[in-house]
Coordinates of C-alpha atoms and ligand atoms in Angstrom, one line a residue:
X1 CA 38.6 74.7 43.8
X2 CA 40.3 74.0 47.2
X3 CA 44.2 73.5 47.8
X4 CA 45.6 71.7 50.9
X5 CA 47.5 73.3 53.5
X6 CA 50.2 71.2 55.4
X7 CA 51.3 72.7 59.1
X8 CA 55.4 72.1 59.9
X9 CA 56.0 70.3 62.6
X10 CA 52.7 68.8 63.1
X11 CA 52.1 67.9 59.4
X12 CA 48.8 67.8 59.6
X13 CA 46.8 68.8 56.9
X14 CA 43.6 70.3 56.1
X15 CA 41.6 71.8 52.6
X16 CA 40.8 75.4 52.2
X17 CA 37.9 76.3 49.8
X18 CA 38.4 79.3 47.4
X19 CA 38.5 82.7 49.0
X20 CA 38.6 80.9 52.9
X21 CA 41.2 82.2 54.8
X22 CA 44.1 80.2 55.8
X23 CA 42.7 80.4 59.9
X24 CA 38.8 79.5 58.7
X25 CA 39.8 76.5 57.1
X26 CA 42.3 75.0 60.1
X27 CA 39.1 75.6 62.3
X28 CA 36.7 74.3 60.3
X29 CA 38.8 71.1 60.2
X30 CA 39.2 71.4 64.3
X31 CA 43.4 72.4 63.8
X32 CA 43.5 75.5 66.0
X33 CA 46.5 77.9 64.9
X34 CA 46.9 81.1 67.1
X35 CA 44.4 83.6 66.9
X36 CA 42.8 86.6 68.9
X37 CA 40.8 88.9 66.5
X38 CA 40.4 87.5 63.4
X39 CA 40.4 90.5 61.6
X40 CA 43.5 91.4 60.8
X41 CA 44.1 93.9 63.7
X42 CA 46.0 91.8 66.3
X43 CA 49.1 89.9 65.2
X44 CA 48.4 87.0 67.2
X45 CA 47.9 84.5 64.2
X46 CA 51.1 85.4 62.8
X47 CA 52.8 82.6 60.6
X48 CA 55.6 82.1 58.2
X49 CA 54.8 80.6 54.4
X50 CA 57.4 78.4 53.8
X51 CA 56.1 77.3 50.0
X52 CA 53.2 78.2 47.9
X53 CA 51.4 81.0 46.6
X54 CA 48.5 83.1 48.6
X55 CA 46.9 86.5 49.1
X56 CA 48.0 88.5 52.3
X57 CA 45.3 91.0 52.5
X58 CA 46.0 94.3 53.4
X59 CA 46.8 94.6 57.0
X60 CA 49.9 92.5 57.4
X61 CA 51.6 95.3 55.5
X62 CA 50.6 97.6 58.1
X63 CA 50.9 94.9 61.1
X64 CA 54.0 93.1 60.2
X65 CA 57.5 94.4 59.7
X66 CA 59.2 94.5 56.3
X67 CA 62.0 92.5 57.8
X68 CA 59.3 90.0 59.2
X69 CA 57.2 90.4 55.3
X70 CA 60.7 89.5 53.6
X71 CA 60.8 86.5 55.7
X72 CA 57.6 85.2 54.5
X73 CA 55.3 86.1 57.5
X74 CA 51.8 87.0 56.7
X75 CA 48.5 87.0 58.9
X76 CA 47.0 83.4 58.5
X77 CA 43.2 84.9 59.4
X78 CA 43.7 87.1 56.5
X79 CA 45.8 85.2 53.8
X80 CA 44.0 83.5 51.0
X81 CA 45.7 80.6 49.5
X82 CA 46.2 80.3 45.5
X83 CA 48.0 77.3 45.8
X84 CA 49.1 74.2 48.5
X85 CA 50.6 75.8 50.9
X86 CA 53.5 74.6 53.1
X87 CA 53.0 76.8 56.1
X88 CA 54.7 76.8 59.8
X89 CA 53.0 77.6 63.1
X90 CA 52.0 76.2 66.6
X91 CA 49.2 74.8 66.6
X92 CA 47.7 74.7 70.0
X93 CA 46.3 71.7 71.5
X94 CA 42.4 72.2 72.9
X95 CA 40.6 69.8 74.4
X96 CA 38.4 67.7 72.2
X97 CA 35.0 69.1 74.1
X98 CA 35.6 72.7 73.6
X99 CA 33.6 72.9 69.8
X100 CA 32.2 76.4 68.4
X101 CA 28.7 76.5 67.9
X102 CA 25.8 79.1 67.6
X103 CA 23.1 79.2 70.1
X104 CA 20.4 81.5 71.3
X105 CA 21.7 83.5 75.0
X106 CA 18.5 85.6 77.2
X107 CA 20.2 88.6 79.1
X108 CA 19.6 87.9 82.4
X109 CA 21.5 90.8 84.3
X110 CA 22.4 94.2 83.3
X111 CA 24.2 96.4 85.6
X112 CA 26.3 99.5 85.0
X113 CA 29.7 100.0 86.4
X114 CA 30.4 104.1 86.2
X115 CA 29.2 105.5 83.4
X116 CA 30.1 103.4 80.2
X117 CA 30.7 99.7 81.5
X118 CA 27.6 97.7 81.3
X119 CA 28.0 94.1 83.1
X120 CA 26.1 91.4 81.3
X121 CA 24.8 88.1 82.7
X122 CA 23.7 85.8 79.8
X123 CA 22.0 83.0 80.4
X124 CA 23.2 80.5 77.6
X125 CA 20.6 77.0 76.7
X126 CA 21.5 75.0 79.9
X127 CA 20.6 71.5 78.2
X128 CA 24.3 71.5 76.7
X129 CA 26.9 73.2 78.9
X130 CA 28.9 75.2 77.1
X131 CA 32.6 74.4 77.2
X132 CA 35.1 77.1 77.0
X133 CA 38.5 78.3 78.2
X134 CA 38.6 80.9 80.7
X135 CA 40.0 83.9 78.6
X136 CA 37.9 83.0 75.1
X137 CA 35.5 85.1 73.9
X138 CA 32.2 84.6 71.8
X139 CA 30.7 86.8 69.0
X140 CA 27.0 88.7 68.8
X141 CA 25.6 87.6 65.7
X142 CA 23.5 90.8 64.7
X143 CA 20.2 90.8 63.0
X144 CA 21.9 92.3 60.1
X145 CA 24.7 89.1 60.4
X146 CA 27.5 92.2 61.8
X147 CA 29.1 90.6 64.9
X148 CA 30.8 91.9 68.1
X149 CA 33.7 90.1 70.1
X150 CA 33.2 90.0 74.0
X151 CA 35.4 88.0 76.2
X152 CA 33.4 85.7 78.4
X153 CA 35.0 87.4 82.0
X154 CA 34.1 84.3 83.9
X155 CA 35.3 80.8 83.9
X156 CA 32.5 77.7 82.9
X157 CA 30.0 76.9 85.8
X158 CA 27.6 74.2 85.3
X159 CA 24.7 76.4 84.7
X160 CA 26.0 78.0 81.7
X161 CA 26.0 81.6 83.0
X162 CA 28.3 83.9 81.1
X163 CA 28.8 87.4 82.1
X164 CA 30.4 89.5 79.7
X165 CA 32.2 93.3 80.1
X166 CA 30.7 95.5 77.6
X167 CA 32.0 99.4 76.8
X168 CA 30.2 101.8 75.4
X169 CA 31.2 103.3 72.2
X170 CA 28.9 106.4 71.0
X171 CA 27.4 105.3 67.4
X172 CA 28.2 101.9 67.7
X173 CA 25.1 99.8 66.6
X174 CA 25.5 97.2 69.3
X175 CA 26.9 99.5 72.2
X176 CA 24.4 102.2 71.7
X177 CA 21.6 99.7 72.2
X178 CA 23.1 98.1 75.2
X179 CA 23.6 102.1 76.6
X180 CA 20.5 103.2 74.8
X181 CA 17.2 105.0 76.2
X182 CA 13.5 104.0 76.6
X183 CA 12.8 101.3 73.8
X184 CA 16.0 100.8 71.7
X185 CA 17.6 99.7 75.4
X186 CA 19.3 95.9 75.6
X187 CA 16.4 94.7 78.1
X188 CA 16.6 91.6 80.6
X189 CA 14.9 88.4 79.0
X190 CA 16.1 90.1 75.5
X191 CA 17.1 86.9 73.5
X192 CA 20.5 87.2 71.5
X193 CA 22.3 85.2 69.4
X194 CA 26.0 84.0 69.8
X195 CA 28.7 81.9 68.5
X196 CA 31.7 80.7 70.4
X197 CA 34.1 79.8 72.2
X198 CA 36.9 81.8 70.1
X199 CA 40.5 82.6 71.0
X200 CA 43.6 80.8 71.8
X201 CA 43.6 83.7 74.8
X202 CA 43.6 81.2 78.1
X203 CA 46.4 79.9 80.9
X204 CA 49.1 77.6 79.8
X205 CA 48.4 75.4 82.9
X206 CA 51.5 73.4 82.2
X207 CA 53.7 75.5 83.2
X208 CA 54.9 77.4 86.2
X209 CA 56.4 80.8 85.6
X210 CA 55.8 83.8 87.2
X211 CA 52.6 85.6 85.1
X212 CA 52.2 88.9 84.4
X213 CA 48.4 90.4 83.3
X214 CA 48.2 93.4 81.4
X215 CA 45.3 95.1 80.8
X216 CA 43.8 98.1 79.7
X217 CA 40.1 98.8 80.1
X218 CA 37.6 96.6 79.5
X219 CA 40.5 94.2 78.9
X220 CA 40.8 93.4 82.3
X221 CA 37.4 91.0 81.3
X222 CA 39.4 87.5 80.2
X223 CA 42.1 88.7 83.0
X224 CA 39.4 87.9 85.7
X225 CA 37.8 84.9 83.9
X226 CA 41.7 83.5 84.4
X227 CA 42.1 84.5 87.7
X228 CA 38.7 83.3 89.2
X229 CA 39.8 79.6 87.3
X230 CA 43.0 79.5 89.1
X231 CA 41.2 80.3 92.2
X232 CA 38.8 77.8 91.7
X233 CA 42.0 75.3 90.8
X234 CA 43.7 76.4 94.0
X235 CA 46.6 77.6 91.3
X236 CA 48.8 78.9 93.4
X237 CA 51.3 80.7 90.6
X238 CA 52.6 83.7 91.4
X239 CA 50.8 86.6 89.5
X240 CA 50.7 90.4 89.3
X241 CA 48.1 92.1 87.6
X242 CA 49.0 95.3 85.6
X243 CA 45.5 97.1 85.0
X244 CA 45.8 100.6 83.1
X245 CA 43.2 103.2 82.3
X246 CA 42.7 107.0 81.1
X247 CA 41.2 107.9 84.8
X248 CA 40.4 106.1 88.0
X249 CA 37.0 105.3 86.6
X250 CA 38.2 102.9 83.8
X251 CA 39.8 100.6 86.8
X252 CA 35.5 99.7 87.1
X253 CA 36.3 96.6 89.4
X254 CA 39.5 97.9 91.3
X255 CA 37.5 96.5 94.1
X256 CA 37.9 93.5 93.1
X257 CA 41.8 93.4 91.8
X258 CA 42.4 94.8 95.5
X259 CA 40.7 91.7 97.1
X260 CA 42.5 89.7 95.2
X261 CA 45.6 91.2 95.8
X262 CA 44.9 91.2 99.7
X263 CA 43.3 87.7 99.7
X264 CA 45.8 85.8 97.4
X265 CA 48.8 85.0 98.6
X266 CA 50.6 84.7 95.3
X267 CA 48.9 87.8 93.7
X268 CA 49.6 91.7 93.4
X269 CA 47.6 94.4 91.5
X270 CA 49.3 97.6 90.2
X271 CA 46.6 99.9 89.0
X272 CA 48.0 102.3 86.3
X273 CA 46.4 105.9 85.5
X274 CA 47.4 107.8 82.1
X275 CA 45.3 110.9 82.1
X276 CA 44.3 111.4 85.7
X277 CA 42.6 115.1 86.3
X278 CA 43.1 117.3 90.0
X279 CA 39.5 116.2 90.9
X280 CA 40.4 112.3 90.8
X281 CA 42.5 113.1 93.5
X282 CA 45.1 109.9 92.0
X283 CA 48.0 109.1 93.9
X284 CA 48.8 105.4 92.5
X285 CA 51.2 104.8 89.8
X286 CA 50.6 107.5 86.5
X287 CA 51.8 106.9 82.8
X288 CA 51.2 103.9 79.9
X289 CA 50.8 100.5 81.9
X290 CA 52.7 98.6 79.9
X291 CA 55.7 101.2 80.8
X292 CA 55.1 100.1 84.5
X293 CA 55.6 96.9 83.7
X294 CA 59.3 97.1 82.1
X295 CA 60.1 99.7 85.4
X296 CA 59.1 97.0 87.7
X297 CA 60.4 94.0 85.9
X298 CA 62.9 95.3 83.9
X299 CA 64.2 91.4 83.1
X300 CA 60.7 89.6 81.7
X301 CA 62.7 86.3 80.9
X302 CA 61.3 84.3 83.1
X303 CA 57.6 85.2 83.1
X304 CA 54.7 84.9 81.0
X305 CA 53.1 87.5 79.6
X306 CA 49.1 87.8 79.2
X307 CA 48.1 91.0 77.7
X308 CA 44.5 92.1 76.7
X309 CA 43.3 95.5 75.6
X310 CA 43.3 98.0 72.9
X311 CA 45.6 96.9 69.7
X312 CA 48.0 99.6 70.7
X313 CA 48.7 98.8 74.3
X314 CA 49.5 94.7 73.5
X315 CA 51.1 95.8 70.1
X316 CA 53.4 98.3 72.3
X317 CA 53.9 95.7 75.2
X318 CA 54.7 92.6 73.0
X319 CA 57.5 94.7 70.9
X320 CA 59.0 96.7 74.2
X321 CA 58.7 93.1 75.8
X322 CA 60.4 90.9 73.9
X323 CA 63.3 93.7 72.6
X324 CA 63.6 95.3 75.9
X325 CA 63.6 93.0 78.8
X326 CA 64.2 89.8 77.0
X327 CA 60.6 88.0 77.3
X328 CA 60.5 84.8 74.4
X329 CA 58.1 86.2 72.3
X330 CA 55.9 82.1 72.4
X331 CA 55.6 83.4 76.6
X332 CA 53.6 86.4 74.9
X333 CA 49.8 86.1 74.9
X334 CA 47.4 88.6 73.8
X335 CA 43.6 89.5 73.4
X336 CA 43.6 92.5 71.3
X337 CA 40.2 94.0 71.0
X338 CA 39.6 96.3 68.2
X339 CA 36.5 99.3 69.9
X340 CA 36.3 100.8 66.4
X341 CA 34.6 98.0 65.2
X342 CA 31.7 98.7 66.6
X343 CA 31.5 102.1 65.1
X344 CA 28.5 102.1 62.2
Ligands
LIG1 S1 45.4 89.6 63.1 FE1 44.7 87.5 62.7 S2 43.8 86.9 64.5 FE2 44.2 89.0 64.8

């Protein structure tokens, strides 16, 4: 049994099979509603039900707030309809090219920033380039059909090279096989298999406000696909990059934010360190990133905000953000990527 799903304003309309989530079947009919992880950890596909009957799952009880619940929010990649529904969100416009698909990738380039950041180049079929928005991500499709998110943390180039920033996670499947020893180690010429490009995570190029990138670790990934497209672009918007980690070793390409910053003219970097120890020998900014953020810009109404990192940091930033310092919660954008995941 299906039921139909009609979006307010757009009213477009698309069919959702039994059991599908509400997200699933806008995507499978090429309507693409806000969405990071698609797992119920993020917040970002957050909608309101205006009429009908459906299953929320159980994380928008945890995620959303019983005011927000009361009001008929729910998680759209997590609700299951029962009936039609009569739903409202933004639906975001892509271009027409940009289609998910699976496809085999060959790892081309492994190479280890500190001592749990492994760099991947993944060579991806170059017959059909594959179209994506700086800041999406694709998913690992394991042999046992698990998958893992990575953000692709460089823009398209013609020969469909995607490099991707991966962290290890002790006992996870995919991460311990990346890191691993002697044969279980990710190998170059190893042949993977992926689907992508996911996310509504990219610039809104029509528009000119100030930006503001937030990241924490391996976050910082999308953040550069972004920034090396608006230097391709010759963007010239007016940025600051906000990176945070536990010690100076997280910050794995500070190198690189500090080019930018002393290359760009439009562009500063504030790296952020929580839990720096004597021997790091620290003397940049200290504490939660996000905090740096409101104690620089302490009035956010004019910017936009593009935030990517663990669930707590862009949950935090997007609350503190838009009650504290007056940012409109639709110039929020996050990536929220959930580590645990990869844990067996
Ligand atoms: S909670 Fe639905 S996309 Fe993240």
């Amino acid at each position: 049994m299906s039921f139909k799903v009609t979006v307010h304003p757009s009213n477009h309309e698309f069919p959702v099979e039994n059991g599908q989530s509400v997200l699933d079947a806008a995507l499978a009919a090429g309507i693409v509603l806000p969405y990071s992880c698609r797992n119920g950890a993020c917040s970002t596909c957050k909608g309101k039900v205006v009429s009908g009957s459906y299953e929320a799952g159980a994380s928008p009880a945890q995620i959303l707030s019983p005011e927000e619940l009361a009001q008929g929010y729910t998680l759209f990649c997590q609700a299951r309809p029962t009936s039609d529904l009569l739903i409202e969100a933004h639906e975001i416009r892509m271009a027409s090219d940009i289609q998910i698909r699976k496809m085999p990738s060959r790892v081309m380039e492994l190479e280890q920033y500190g001592s749990d950041v492994m760099v991947i180049k993944l060579q991806l079929p170059a017959t059909d380039p594959f179209r994506y928005y700086a800041g999406q991500y694709l998913e690992f499709i394991l042999k046992d059909g698990r998958r893992r998110s990575y953000s692709m943390a460089n823009p398209p180039v013609e020969n469909n090279l995607i490099e991707l920033h991966v962290r290890h996670m002790p006992g996870g499947i995919f991460t311990d096989h990346v890191f691993g020893t002697g044969a279980t180690k990710m190998k170059v010429r190893e042949i993977l298999r992926v689907e992508g490009p996911f996310g509504s995570f990219f610039l809104r190029e029509d528009n000119d406000k100030p930006i503001v990138f937030l990241a924490s670790g391996t976050g910082f990934a999308p953040i550069k696909a972004i920034v090396e497209r608006m230097i391709a672009h010759d963007n010239q918007r007016k940025a600051v990059l906000y990176w945070g980690g536990r010690r100076p070793a997280d910050l794995y390409m500070h190198d690189k934010a500090l080019e930018w910053a002393n290359t760009l003219p439009n562009f500063s970097y504030v790296p952020v360190v929580s839990d720096a120890l004597p021997e790091d020998n620290w003397t940049g900014r200290t504490g939660f990133v996000h905090q740096a953020v409101l104690q620089d810009i302490p009035d956010l109404s004019g910017y936009q905000v593009y935030a990517c990192g663990a669930p707590i940091m862009v949950d935090s930033a997007r609350k503190d953000f838009t009650r504290l310092s007056g940012l409109p919660e639709d110039d929020f954008f996050a990536d929220a990527f959930t580590t645990e995941a990869d844990v067996v």
